[in-house]
PDB file of C-alpha atoms in Angstrom:
ATOM      1  CA  MET X  15     113.356  22.601 -26.908  1.00 52.00           C
ATOM      2  CA  SER X  16     111.246  25.588 -27.949  1.00 51.00           C
ATOM      3  CA  ALA X  17     111.415  29.027 -26.338  1.00 49.00           C
ATOM      4  CA  VAL X  18     108.055  28.469 -24.654  1.00 47.00           C
ATOM      5  CA  ASP X  19     109.264  25.212 -23.060  1.00 52.00           C
ATOM      6  CA  ARG X  20     112.298  26.965 -21.525  1.00 52.00           C
ATOM      7  CA  LEU X  21     110.098  29.478 -19.687  1.00 47.00           C
ATOM      8  CA  GLN X  22     109.727  28.814 -15.971  1.00 49.00           C
ATOM      9  CA  PRO X  23     106.098  29.017 -14.760  1.00 50.00           C
ATOM     10  CA  ILE X  24     105.255  30.956 -11.633  1.00 49.00           C
ATOM     11  CA  GLU X  25     102.797  29.361  -9.253  1.00 53.00           C
ATOM     12  CA  THR X  26      99.481  31.169  -9.598  1.00 52.00           C
ATOM     13  CA  LEU X  27      95.803  30.283  -9.676  1.00 52.00           C
ATOM     14  CA  PRO X  28      94.564  28.190 -12.589  1.00 58.00           C
ATOM     15  CA  GLY X  29      94.167  30.286 -15.697  1.00 54.00           C
ATOM     16  CA  GLN X  30      96.530  32.979 -14.386  1.00 53.00           C
ATOM     17  CA  GLU X  31      99.845  31.301 -15.188  1.00 56.00           C
ATOM     18  CA  ARG X  32     102.783  33.587 -15.879  1.00 57.00           C
ATOM     19  CA  TYR X  33     106.164  32.629 -17.241  1.00 54.00           C
ATOM     20  CA  VAL X  34     109.599  34.075 -16.547  1.00 58.00           C
ATOM     21  CA  ALA X  35     112.657  33.417 -18.702  1.00 61.00           C
ATOM     22  CA  PRO X  36     115.694  31.791 -16.984  1.00 64.00           C
ATOM     23  CA  LEU X  37     118.190  34.225 -15.477  1.00 60.00           C
ATOM     24  CA  ASP X  38     121.083  32.987 -17.635  1.00 65.00           C
ATOM     25  CA  GLU X  39     119.144  33.991 -20.763  1.00 62.00           C
ATOM     26  CA  THR X  40     118.369  37.493 -19.452  1.00 62.00           C
ATOM     27  CA  PRO X  41     121.557  38.675 -17.688  1.00 61.00           C
ATOM     28  CA  LEU X  42     121.623  41.966 -15.792  1.00 57.00           C
ATOM     29  CA  ARG X  43     123.026  44.653 -18.021  1.00 59.00           C
ATOM     30  CA  GLU X  44     125.162  47.577 -16.924  1.00 55.00           C
ATOM     31  CA  VAL X  45     122.388  50.046 -17.703  1.00 50.00           C
ATOM     32  CA  ASP X  46     120.017  48.162 -15.391  1.00 49.00           C
ATOM     33  CA  SER X  47     122.351  48.090 -12.407  1.00 55.00           C
ATOM     34  CA  ILE X  48     121.749  50.375  -9.423  1.00 56.00           C
ATOM     35  CA  ASP X  49     124.416  51.796  -7.183  1.00 57.00           C
ATOM     36  CA  GLU X  50     122.978  51.051  -3.766  1.00 59.00           C
ATOM     37  CA  SER X  51     125.770  52.963  -2.024  1.00 59.00           C
ATOM     38  CA  ALA X  52     124.857  56.240  -3.737  1.00 56.00           C
ATOM     39  CA  PRO X  53     123.084  58.744  -1.448  1.00 60.00           C
ATOM     40  CA  ALA X  54     119.414  59.419  -2.064  1.00 55.00           C
ATOM     41  CA  THR X  55     118.635  62.531  -4.078  1.00 62.00           C
ATOM     42  CA  SER X  56     115.647  64.854  -4.105  1.00 67.00           C
ATOM     43  CA  MET X  57     114.112  67.271  -6.563  1.00 69.00           C
ATOM     44  CA  TRP X  58     115.859  70.187  -4.854  1.00 71.00           C
ATOM     45  CA  ALA X  59     119.231  68.451  -4.962  1.00 76.00           C
ATOM     46  CA  ASP X  60     118.802  67.690  -8.664  1.00 78.00           C
ATOM     47  CA  ALA X  61     117.727  71.281  -9.291  1.00 78.00           C
ATOM     48  CA  TRP X  62     120.785  72.659  -7.486  1.00 81.00           C
ATOM     49  CA  ARG X  63     123.040  70.326  -9.462  1.00 83.00           C
ATOM     50  CA  THR X  64     121.478  71.639 -12.664  1.00 81.00           C
ATOM     51  CA  LEU X  65     121.719  75.279 -11.581  1.00 84.00           C
ATOM     52  CA  ARG X  66     125.422  75.035 -10.777  1.00 84.00           C
ATOM     53  CA  LYS X  67     126.098  74.038 -14.391  1.00 85.00           C
ATOM     54  CA  ASN X  68     123.881  76.705 -15.934  1.00 87.00           C
ATOM     55  CA  PRO X  69     125.859  79.799 -17.080  1.00 89.00           C
ATOM     56  CA  LEU X  70     122.654  81.855 -16.989  1.00 90.00           C
ATOM     57  CA  PHE X  71     122.258  81.131 -13.274  1.00 90.00           C
ATOM     58  CA  ILE X  72     125.907  81.877 -12.521  1.00 92.00           C
ATOM     59  CA  VAL X  73     125.819  85.263 -14.252  1.00 93.00           C
ATOM     60  CA  SER X  74     122.479  86.259 -12.730  1.00 92.00           C
ATOM     61  CA  ALA X  75     123.533  85.093  -9.245  1.00 93.00           C
ATOM     62  CA  ILE X  76     126.745  87.151  -9.400  1.00 94.00           C
ATOM     63  CA  LEU X  77     124.797  90.228 -10.497  1.00 94.00           C
ATOM     64  CA  ILE X  78     122.141  89.784  -7.795  1.00 93.00           C
ATOM     65  CA  VAL X  79     124.719  89.247  -5.052  1.00 94.00           C
ATOM     66  CA  PHE X  80     126.491  92.423  -6.131  1.00 95.00           C
ATOM     67  CA  ILE X  81     123.215  94.388  -6.300  1.00 94.00           C
ATOM     68  CA  VAL X  82     122.133  93.184  -2.857  1.00 93.00           C
ATOM     69  CA  PHE X  83     125.554  94.092  -1.450  1.00 95.00           C
ATOM     70  CA  VAL X  84     125.199  97.600  -2.888  1.00 93.00           C
ATOM     71  CA  ALA X  85     121.725  97.881  -1.358  1.00 92.00           C
ATOM     72  CA  LEU X  86     122.932  96.759   2.075  1.00 92.00           C
ATOM     73  CA  PHE X  87     126.183  98.721   2.163  1.00 93.00           C
ATOM     74  CA  PRO X  88     125.877 101.779  -0.115  1.00 91.00           C
ATOM     75  CA  SER X  89     128.427 103.733   1.938  1.00 89.00           C
ATOM     76  CA  VAL X  90     131.121 101.343   0.685  1.00 91.00           C
ATOM     77  CA  PHE X  91     130.691 102.695  -2.838  1.00 91.00           C
ATOM     78  CA  THR X  92     130.161 106.388  -2.128  1.00 89.00           C
ATOM     79  CA  LYS X  93     130.641 108.806   0.728  1.00 88.00           C
ATOM     80  CA  GLU X  94     128.368 111.450  -0.759  1.00 88.00           C
ATOM     81  CA  ASN X  95     124.959 112.261   0.674  1.00 88.00           C
ATOM     82  CA  PRO X  96     122.349 111.546  -2.038  1.00 89.00           C
ATOM     83  CA  ASN X  97     119.987 114.159  -0.561  1.00 87.00           C
ATOM     84  CA  TYR X  98     122.549 116.943  -0.521  1.00 87.00           C
ATOM     85  CA  CYS X  99     121.929 119.182  -3.519  1.00 86.00           C
ATOM     86  CA  SER X 100     123.435 122.500  -4.496  1.00 85.00           C
ATOM     87  CA  LEU X 101     122.258 124.591  -7.427  1.00 85.00           C
ATOM     88  CA  GLU X 102     125.852 125.686  -7.942  1.00 87.00           C
ATOM     89  CA  ASN X 103     126.533 122.156  -9.262  1.00 82.00           C
ATOM     90  CA  SER X 104     123.454 122.023 -11.509  1.00 82.00           C
ATOM     91  CA  LEU X 105     124.184 119.801 -14.530  1.00 83.00           C
ATOM     92  CA  ALA X 106     127.915 119.873 -13.830  1.00 85.00           C
ATOM     93  CA  GLY X 107     129.976 117.227 -15.605  1.00 82.00           C
ATOM     94  CA  SER X 108     131.704 114.212 -14.164  1.00 82.00           C
ATOM     95  CA  SER X 109     134.788 114.417 -11.992  1.00 81.00           C
ATOM     96  CA  ALA X 110     136.958 112.154  -9.847  1.00 81.00           C
ATOM     97  CA  ASN X 111     134.589 112.244  -6.839  1.00 83.00           C
ATOM     98  CA  HIS X 112     131.426 112.513  -8.927  1.00 86.00           C
ATOM     99  CA  PRO X 113     131.790 110.083 -11.862  1.00 89.00           C
ATOM    100  CA  PHE X 114     128.204 110.515 -13.109  1.00 89.00           C
ATOM    101  CA  GLY X 115     128.031 114.284 -12.703  1.00 86.00           C
ATOM    102  CA  PHE X 116     125.087 116.215 -11.219  1.00 88.00           C
ATOM    103  CA  ASP X 117     121.403 116.488 -12.051  1.00 88.00           C
ATOM    104  CA  LEU X 118     119.308 119.621 -12.528  1.00 84.00           C
ATOM    105  CA  GLN X 119     119.014 120.221  -8.764  1.00 86.00           C
ATOM    106  CA  GLY X 120     122.742 119.772  -8.244  1.00 88.00           C
ATOM    107  CA  CYS X 121     122.491 116.297  -6.642  1.00 89.00           C
ATOM    108  CA  ASP X 122     125.219 113.719  -7.167  1.00 90.00           C
ATOM    109  CA  VAL X 123     123.820 111.271  -9.745  1.00 91.00           C
ATOM    110  CA  TYR X 124     126.202 108.474  -8.771  1.00 92.00           C
ATOM    111  CA  ALA X 125     125.246 108.681  -5.094  1.00 92.00           C
ATOM    112  CA  ARG X 126     121.547 108.655  -5.932  1.00 92.00           C
ATOM    113  CA  VAL X 127     121.956 105.643  -8.215  1.00 93.00           C
ATOM    114  CA  VAL X 128     123.796 103.747  -5.469  1.00 93.00           C
ATOM    115  CA  TYR X 129     121.323 104.608  -2.717  1.00 93.00           C
ATOM    116  CA  GLY X 130     118.356 104.051  -5.020  1.00 91.00           C
ATOM    117  CA  THR X 131     119.325 100.383  -5.187  1.00 92.00           C
ATOM    118  CA  ARG X 132     118.146  99.847  -1.606  1.00 91.00           C
ATOM    119  CA  THR X 133     114.694 101.239  -2.361  1.00 89.00           C
ATOM    120  CA  SER X 134     114.067  99.134  -5.461  1.00 88.00           C
ATOM    121  CA  ILE X 135     115.398  95.922  -3.943  1.00 91.00           C
ATOM    122  CA  SER X 136     113.409  96.469  -0.743  1.00 91.00           C
ATOM    123  CA  VAL X 137     110.147  96.992  -2.609  1.00 91.00           C
ATOM    124  CA  GLY X 138     110.745  93.990  -4.881  1.00 90.00           C
ATOM    125  CA  ILE X 139     111.719  91.535  -2.128  1.00 92.00           C
ATOM    126  CA  LEU X 140     109.067  92.636   0.400  1.00 93.00           C
ATOM    127  CA  THR X 141     106.321  92.517  -2.227  1.00 93.00           C
ATOM    128  CA  THR X 142     107.419  89.070  -3.375  1.00 93.00           C
ATOM    129  CA  ILE X 143     107.431  87.706   0.196  1.00 93.00           C
ATOM    130  CA  ILE X 144     103.891  88.949   0.875  1.00 94.00           C
ATOM    131  CA  VAL X 145     102.620  87.807  -2.523  1.00 94.00           C
ATOM    132  CA  VAL X 146     104.063  84.300  -2.112  1.00 93.00           C
ATOM    133  CA  PHE X 147     102.722  83.898   1.429  1.00 93.00           C
ATOM    134  CA  VAL X 148      99.191  85.149   0.718  1.00 93.00           C
ATOM    135  CA  GLY X 149      98.856  83.671  -2.756  1.00 92.00           C
ATOM    136  CA  ALA X 150     100.271  80.252  -1.857  1.00 91.00           C
ATOM    137  CA  LEU X 151      98.080  80.018   1.247  1.00 91.00           C
ATOM    138  CA  ILE X 152      94.851  80.966  -0.533  1.00 92.00           C
ATOM    139  CA  GLY X 153      95.611  78.787  -3.550  1.00 91.00           C
ATOM    140  CA  ALA X 154      96.553  75.805  -1.385  1.00 90.00           C
ATOM    141  CA  ILE X 155      93.353  76.057   0.686  1.00 91.00           C
ATOM    142  CA  ALA X 156      91.239  76.372  -2.472  1.00 90.00           C
ATOM    143  CA  GLY X 157      92.844  73.372  -4.156  1.00 89.00           C
ATOM    144  CA  PHE X 158      92.868  71.203  -1.042  1.00 87.00           C
ATOM    145  CA  CYS X 159      89.336  71.868   0.266  1.00 87.00           C
ATOM    146  CA  GLY X 160      87.536  71.979  -3.073  1.00 83.00           C
ATOM    147  CA  GLY X 161      83.760  72.371  -3.180  1.00 85.00           C
ATOM    148  CA  TRP X 162      82.248  75.712  -2.235  1.00 90.00           C
ATOM    149  CA  VAL X 163      85.515  76.884  -0.654  1.00 89.00           C
ATOM    150  CA  ASP X 164      87.302  76.439  -3.964  1.00 88.00           C
ATOM    151  CA  GLY X 165      84.431  78.125  -5.779  1.00 90.00           C
ATOM    152  CA  VAL X 166      84.422  81.219  -3.564  1.00 91.00           C
ATOM    153  CA  LEU X 167      88.213  81.638  -3.552  1.00 91.00           C
ATOM    154  CA  SER X 168      88.454  81.016  -7.296  1.00 89.00           C
ATOM    155  CA  ARG X 169      85.852  83.726  -7.995  1.00 91.00           C
ATOM    156  CA  LEU X 170      87.798  86.080  -5.723  1.00 91.00           C
ATOM    157  CA  VAL X 171      90.928  85.345  -7.747  1.00 90.00           C
ATOM    158  CA  ASP X 172      89.023  85.995 -10.980  1.00 90.00           C
ATOM    159  CA  ILE X 173      87.860  89.399  -9.685  1.00 90.00           C
ATOM    160  CA  PHE X 174      91.386  90.541  -8.860  1.00 89.00           C
ATOM    161  CA  MET X 175      92.738  88.976 -12.052  1.00 89.00           C
ATOM    162  CA  ALA X 176      90.421  91.200 -14.089  1.00 89.00           C
ATOM    163  CA  ILE X 177      92.083  94.332 -12.635  1.00 88.00           C
ATOM    164  CA  PRO X 178      95.491  95.198 -14.150  1.00 87.00           C
ATOM    165  CA  MET X 179      98.053  95.500 -11.373  1.00 88.00           C
ATOM    166  CA  LEU X 180      99.467  98.851 -12.457  1.00 87.00           C
ATOM    167  CA  LEU X 181      96.044 100.421 -13.071  1.00 89.00           C
ATOM    168  CA  GLY X 182      94.719  99.165  -9.742  1.00 90.00           C
ATOM    169  CA  ALA X 183      97.807 100.411  -7.915  1.00 90.00           C
ATOM    170  CA  ILE X 184      97.400 103.882  -9.473  1.00 89.00           C
ATOM    171  CA  VAL X 185      93.769 104.098  -8.363  1.00 89.00           C
ATOM    172  CA  VAL X 186      94.450 102.924  -4.791  1.00 89.00           C
ATOM    173  CA  LEU X 187      97.508 105.146  -4.363  1.00 87.00           C
ATOM    174  CA  GLN X 188      95.548 108.151  -5.610  1.00 86.00           C
ATOM    175  CA  MET X 189      92.931 107.440  -2.941  1.00 84.00           C
ATOM    176  CA  PHE X 190      95.555 107.495  -0.170  1.00 80.00           C
ATOM    177  CA  ARG X 191      97.941 110.222  -1.323  1.00 75.00           C
ATOM    178  CA  SER X 192      97.930 111.848   2.109  1.00 71.00           C
ATOM    179  CA  SER X 193     100.464 109.296   3.411  1.00 68.00           C
ATOM    180  CA  SER X 194     103.458 108.050   1.432  1.00 70.00           C
ATOM    181  CA  SER X 195     105.870 105.302   2.433  1.00 79.00           C
ATOM    182  CA  ILE X 196     107.594 102.230   1.049  1.00 86.00           C
ATOM    183  CA  TRP X 197     105.171  99.958   2.910  1.00 88.00           C
ATOM    184  CA  LYS X 198     102.175 101.585   1.227  1.00 89.00           C
ATOM    185  CA  VAL X 199     103.622 100.843  -2.211  1.00 90.00           C
ATOM    186  CA  VAL X 200     104.530  97.290  -1.146  1.00 92.00           C
ATOM    187  CA  LEU X 201     101.031  96.544   0.191  1.00 92.00           C
ATOM    188  CA  VAL X 202      99.323  98.001  -2.880  1.00 92.00           C
ATOM    189  CA  LEU X 203     101.473  95.955  -5.259  1.00 92.00           C
ATOM    190  CA  ALA X 204     100.876  92.834  -3.155  1.00 93.00           C
ATOM    191  CA  LEU X 205      97.123  93.524  -3.185  1.00 91.00           C
ATOM    192  CA  PHE X 206      97.008  93.024  -6.947  1.00 91.00           C
ATOM    193  CA  GLY X 207      99.946  90.642  -7.372  1.00 90.00           C
ATOM    194  CA  TRP X 208      98.962  87.616  -5.267  1.00 91.00           C
ATOM    195  CA  VAL X 209      96.412  86.239  -7.747  1.00 91.00           C
ATOM    196  CA  SER X 210      98.940  84.723 -10.158  1.00 89.00           C
ATOM    197  CA  VAL X 211     100.670  82.866  -7.324  1.00 91.00           C
ATOM    198  CA  ALA X 212      97.294  81.666  -6.007  1.00 92.00           C
ATOM    199  CA  ARG X 213      96.349  80.129  -9.348  1.00 91.00           C
ATOM    200  CA  ILE X 214      99.689  78.371  -9.679  1.00 91.00           C
ATOM    201  CA  ALA X 215      99.522  77.087  -6.081  1.00 91.00           C
ATOM    202  CA  ARG X 216      95.957  75.832  -6.541  1.00 91.00           C
ATOM    203  CA  GLY X 217      96.906  73.794  -9.610  1.00 89.00           C
ATOM    204  CA  ALA X 218      99.989  72.365  -7.892  1.00 87.00           C
ATOM    205  CA  VAL X 219      97.982  71.333  -4.808  1.00 88.00           C
ATOM    206  CA  LEU X 220      95.267  69.747  -6.951  1.00 86.00           C
ATOM    207  CA  SER X 221      97.881  67.522  -8.593  1.00 83.00           C
ATOM    208  CA  SER X 222      99.661  66.717  -5.308  1.00 81.00           C
ATOM    209  CA  LYS X 223      96.824  65.975  -2.916  1.00 80.00           C
ATOM    210  CA  ASN X 224      95.913  62.661  -4.632  1.00 77.00           C
ATOM    211  CA  LEU X 225      99.450  61.279  -4.757  1.00 76.00           C
ATOM    212  CA  GLU X 226     100.596  58.233  -2.788  1.00 77.00           C
ATOM    213  CA  PHE X 227     102.448  60.106  -0.046  1.00 76.00           C
ATOM    214  CA  ASN X 228      99.231  61.882   0.989  1.00 75.00           C
ATOM    215  CA  THR X 229      97.308  58.607   1.066  1.00 75.00           C
ATOM    216  CA  ALA X 230     100.051  56.942   3.103  1.00 79.00           C
ATOM    217  CA  SER X 231     100.154  59.816   5.580  1.00 78.00           C
ATOM    218  CA  THR X 232      96.382  59.647   6.018  1.00 75.00           C
ATOM    219  CA  ALA X 233      96.572  55.891   6.598  1.00 76.00           C
ATOM    220  CA  LEU X 234      99.126  56.512   9.365  1.00 76.00           C
ATOM    221  CA  GLY X 235      96.663  58.761  11.177  1.00 76.00           C
ATOM    222  CA  SER X 236      97.686  62.217   9.987  1.00 76.00           C
ATOM    223  CA  THR X 237      94.964  64.884   9.920  1.00 80.00           C
ATOM    224  CA  PRO X 238      94.019  66.691   6.671  1.00 77.00           C
ATOM    225  CA  MET X 239      95.468  70.022   7.848  1.00 82.00           C
ATOM    226  CA  ARG X 240      98.702  68.322   8.865  1.00 82.00           C
ATOM    227  CA  ASN X 241      98.899  66.702   5.441  1.00 81.00           C
ATOM    228  CA  LEU X 242      98.333  70.080   3.806  1.00 81.00           C
ATOM    229  CA  PHE X 243     101.046  72.015   5.637  1.00 82.00           C
ATOM    230  CA  ARG X 244     103.484  69.163   6.250  1.00 81.00           C
ATOM    231  CA  HIS X 245     103.414  67.298   2.952  1.00 80.00           C
ATOM    232  CA  ILE X 246     101.278  68.826   0.188  1.00 83.00           C
ATOM    233  CA  ILE X 247     102.404  72.470   0.304  1.00 83.00           C
ATOM    234  CA  PRO X 248     106.155  71.634   0.522  1.00 82.00           C
ATOM    235  CA  ASN X 249     105.769  69.339  -2.495  1.00 81.00           C
ATOM    236  CA  SER X 250     103.929  72.074  -4.429  1.00 83.00           C
ATOM    237  CA  LEU X 251     106.406  74.905  -3.920  1.00 84.00           C
ATOM    238  CA  ALA X 252     108.457  74.391  -7.081  1.00 84.00           C
ATOM    239  CA  PRO X 253     106.114  76.243  -9.498  1.00 86.00           C
ATOM    240  CA  VAL X 254     105.461  78.909  -6.841  1.00 88.00           C
ATOM    241  CA  ILE X 255     109.191  79.602  -6.491  1.00 87.00           C
ATOM    242  CA  VAL X 256     109.524  79.833 -10.268  1.00 85.00           C
ATOM    243  CA  ILE X 257     106.799  82.448 -10.631  1.00 88.00           C
ATOM    244  CA  ALA X 258     108.091  84.329  -7.561  1.00 89.00           C
ATOM    245  CA  THR X 259     111.604  84.730  -8.957  1.00 87.00           C
ATOM    246  CA  THR X 260     110.219  85.738 -12.331  1.00 84.00           C
ATOM    247  CA  SER X 261     107.750  88.263 -10.879  1.00 87.00           C
ATOM    248  CA  LEU X 262     110.233  89.983  -8.563  1.00 88.00           C
ATOM    249  CA  GLY X 263     111.639  91.997 -11.443  1.00 87.00           C
ATOM    250  CA  SER X 264     108.152  93.111 -12.482  1.00 89.00           C
ATOM    251  CA  TYR X 265     107.501  94.512  -8.993  1.00 92.00           C
ATOM    252  CA  ILE X 266     110.697  96.562  -9.219  1.00 90.00           C
ATOM    253  CA  VAL X 267     109.533  97.925 -12.575  1.00 90.00           C
ATOM    254  CA  ALA X 268     106.065  98.649 -11.143  1.00 90.00           C
ATOM    255  CA  GLU X 269     107.565 100.637  -8.257  1.00 89.00           C
ATOM    256  CA  ALA X 270     109.744 102.608 -10.668  1.00 89.00           C
ATOM    257  CA  THR X 271     106.714 103.282 -12.869  1.00 89.00           C
ATOM    258  CA  LEU X 272     104.625 104.545  -9.960  1.00 89.00           C
ATOM    259  CA  SER X 273     107.480 106.763  -8.766  1.00 86.00           C
ATOM    260  CA  PHE X 274     107.917 108.021 -12.332  1.00 86.00           C
ATOM    261  CA  LEU X 275     104.238 109.007 -12.381  1.00 85.00           C
ATOM    262  CA  GLY X 276     104.672 110.822  -9.079  1.00 83.00           C
ATOM    263  CA  ILE X 277     102.230 108.693  -7.063  1.00 85.00           C
ATOM    264  CA  GLY X 278     104.569 106.067  -5.665  1.00 82.00           C
ATOM    265  CA  LEU X 279     107.269 106.776  -3.138  1.00 83.00           C
ATOM    266  CA  PRO X 280     107.587 110.218  -1.533  1.00 81.00           C
ATOM    267  CA  THR X 281     109.870 112.713  -3.240  1.00 78.00           C
ATOM    268  CA  THR X 282     112.234 112.630  -0.258  1.00 81.00           C
ATOM    269  CA  THR X 283     112.964 108.949  -0.903  1.00 85.00           C
ATOM    270  CA  VAL X 284     115.837 108.240  -3.279  1.00 88.00           C
ATOM    271  CA  SER X 285     114.565 105.948  -6.041  1.00 88.00           C
ATOM    272  CA  TRP X 286     115.420 105.201  -9.640  1.00 90.00           C
ATOM    273  CA  GLY X 287     111.881 105.904 -10.825  1.00 88.00           C
ATOM    274  CA  GLY X 288     111.833 109.308  -9.172  1.00 87.00           C
ATOM    275  CA  ASP X 289     115.197 110.265 -10.658  1.00 88.00           C
ATOM    276  CA  ILE X 290     114.078 109.153 -14.113  1.00 89.00           C
ATOM    277  CA  SER X 291     110.946 111.276 -13.739  1.00 87.00           C
ATOM    278  CA  LYS X 292     112.965 114.343 -12.739  1.00 86.00           C
ATOM    279  CA  ALA X 293     115.417 113.865 -15.619  1.00 87.00           C
ATOM    280  CA  GLN X 294     112.824 113.658 -18.404  1.00 85.00           C
ATOM    281  CA  SER X 295     112.632 117.448 -18.681  1.00 82.00           C
ATOM    282  CA  ILE X 296     116.331 117.654 -19.644  1.00 84.00           C
ATOM    283  CA  LEU X 297     116.427 114.536 -21.800  1.00 82.00           C
ATOM    284  CA  ARG X 298     117.454 116.432 -24.961  1.00 84.00           C
ATOM    285  CA  THR X 299     120.135 118.584 -23.382  1.00 83.00           C
ATOM    286  CA  ASP X 300     121.605 116.197 -20.769  1.00 86.00           C
ATOM    287  CA  PRO X 301     120.465 112.632 -21.537  1.00 86.00           C
ATOM    288  CA  MET X 302     123.107 111.026 -19.318  1.00 88.00           C
ATOM    289  CA  VAL X 303     121.276 112.197 -16.185  1.00 88.00           C
ATOM    290  CA  LEU X 304     118.428 109.879 -17.174  1.00 89.00           C
ATOM    291  CA  PHE X 305     120.709 107.216 -18.622  1.00 92.00           C
ATOM    292  CA  TYR X 306     122.436 106.107 -15.406  1.00 92.00           C
ATOM    293  CA  PRO X 307     119.359 105.292 -13.253  1.00 91.00           C
ATOM    294  CA  SER X 308     117.703 103.715 -16.289  1.00 92.00           C
ATOM    295  CA  VAL X 309     120.680 101.384 -16.845  1.00 93.00           C
ATOM    296  CA  ALA X 310     120.768 100.461 -13.142  1.00 93.00           C
ATOM    297  CA  LEU X 311     117.057  99.626 -13.270  1.00 92.00           C
ATOM    298  CA  ALA X 312     117.429  97.603 -16.470  1.00 92.00           C
ATOM    299  CA  ILE X 313     120.390  95.574 -15.175  1.00 93.00           C
ATOM    300  CA  THR X 314     118.604  94.772 -11.904  1.00 93.00           C
ATOM    301  CA  VAL X 315     115.402  93.641 -13.603  1.00 91.00           C
ATOM    302  CA  LEU X 316     117.368  91.657 -16.192  1.00 92.00           C
ATOM    303  CA  ALA X 317     119.299  89.849 -13.450  1.00 92.00           C
ATOM    304  CA  PHE X 318     116.114  88.685 -11.723  1.00 91.00           C
ATOM    305  CA  ILE X 319     114.498  87.674 -15.014  1.00 89.00           C
ATOM    306  CA  MET X 320     117.546  85.556 -15.899  1.00 90.00           C
ATOM    307  CA  LEU X 321     117.448  84.008 -12.421  1.00 90.00           C
ATOM    308  CA  GLY X 322     113.780  83.150 -12.910  1.00 86.00           C
ATOM    309  CA  ASP X 323     114.495  81.494 -16.271  1.00 86.00           C
ATOM    310  CA  ALA X 324     117.335  79.456 -14.763  1.00 87.00           C
ATOM    311  CA  VAL X 325     115.208  78.326 -11.811  1.00 86.00           C
ATOM    312  CA  LYS X 326     112.386  77.407 -14.166  1.00 83.00           C
ATOM    313  CA  ASP X 327     114.695  75.234 -16.259  1.00 81.00           C
ATOM    314  CA  ALA X 328     116.016  73.520 -13.112  1.00 82.00           C
ATOM    315  CA  LEU X 329     112.669  72.850 -11.425  1.00 78.00           C
ATOM    316  CA  ASP X 330     110.697  71.911 -14.534  1.00 67.00           C
ATOM    317  CA  PRO X 331     111.060  68.147 -15.096  1.00 56.00           C
ATOM    318  CA  LYS X 332     110.178  68.462 -18.786  1.00 56.00           C
ATOM    319  CA  SER X 333     112.947  70.969 -19.446  1.00 52.00           C
ATOM    320  CA  ARG X 334     115.474  68.821 -17.559  1.00 51.00           C
ATOM    321  CA  THR X 335     114.763  65.809 -19.773  1.00 47.00           C
ATOM    322  CA  GLU X 336     114.961  67.710 -23.049  1.00 47.00           C
TER     323      GLU X 336
END
């Protein structure tokens, strides 16, 4: 009997016959078996499983937890007042209670580095929250509605994209120098930082709105707005979270740069950028005064950049399969 004769025909319309080989000739292999008792997994569960095994994520998470703890509870690490300065201690060396010594104004460098953590972390996290909310909302509406709505919002994104964030922040802050606060710096950075998130969110929504789950939800009677906020946006958050974690470090650097230029936070606010700016005049004679806040800034930004790389590797399907 030939191989064709052993095939079992399936009842179909004339001219559409299909044949299936007998089961004993095509046994179920181990690789084809499915464990039906295994719990269902999601993209987030797979990403967390990948992150837990990534040394880059473990190191960055430990650093960020420590940095956040320092920002929340600086008094645990020092009892000194960062704003108390005495010219008698100007450029004095390190001691048991003052391990980093004193700056030109006689302020404790260690205390200012510890308390400056709160300022940088606050600016970075608050800016990221506003940027993600505004950018994801505008990008999702543009990608979901399409047509003239997408055209208008996309041109608005292009206008803000043409303005460098740091240059735009300098111009706006110079216009409103009469009032200085952390919130002013946060809002200015968010004003020019939301465009990148909006573009990413728009592309993610464009690829998600035509998938089967959206069609099924519409067939069950769900409204377009309900589909957008209940199904499409949650399924498009992965690339937004990646760019948010990566950009958080850049907002910390931007705040430090603006404070270094003297147009960011007020001089009464303890910040790494302000201390670096004050220490540049004594860089040749006492470089360590500038070294300590610079290292704290570099470690913080590096921790968030490593976290962003780890999250990107976990949430990117292509990188998980490589």
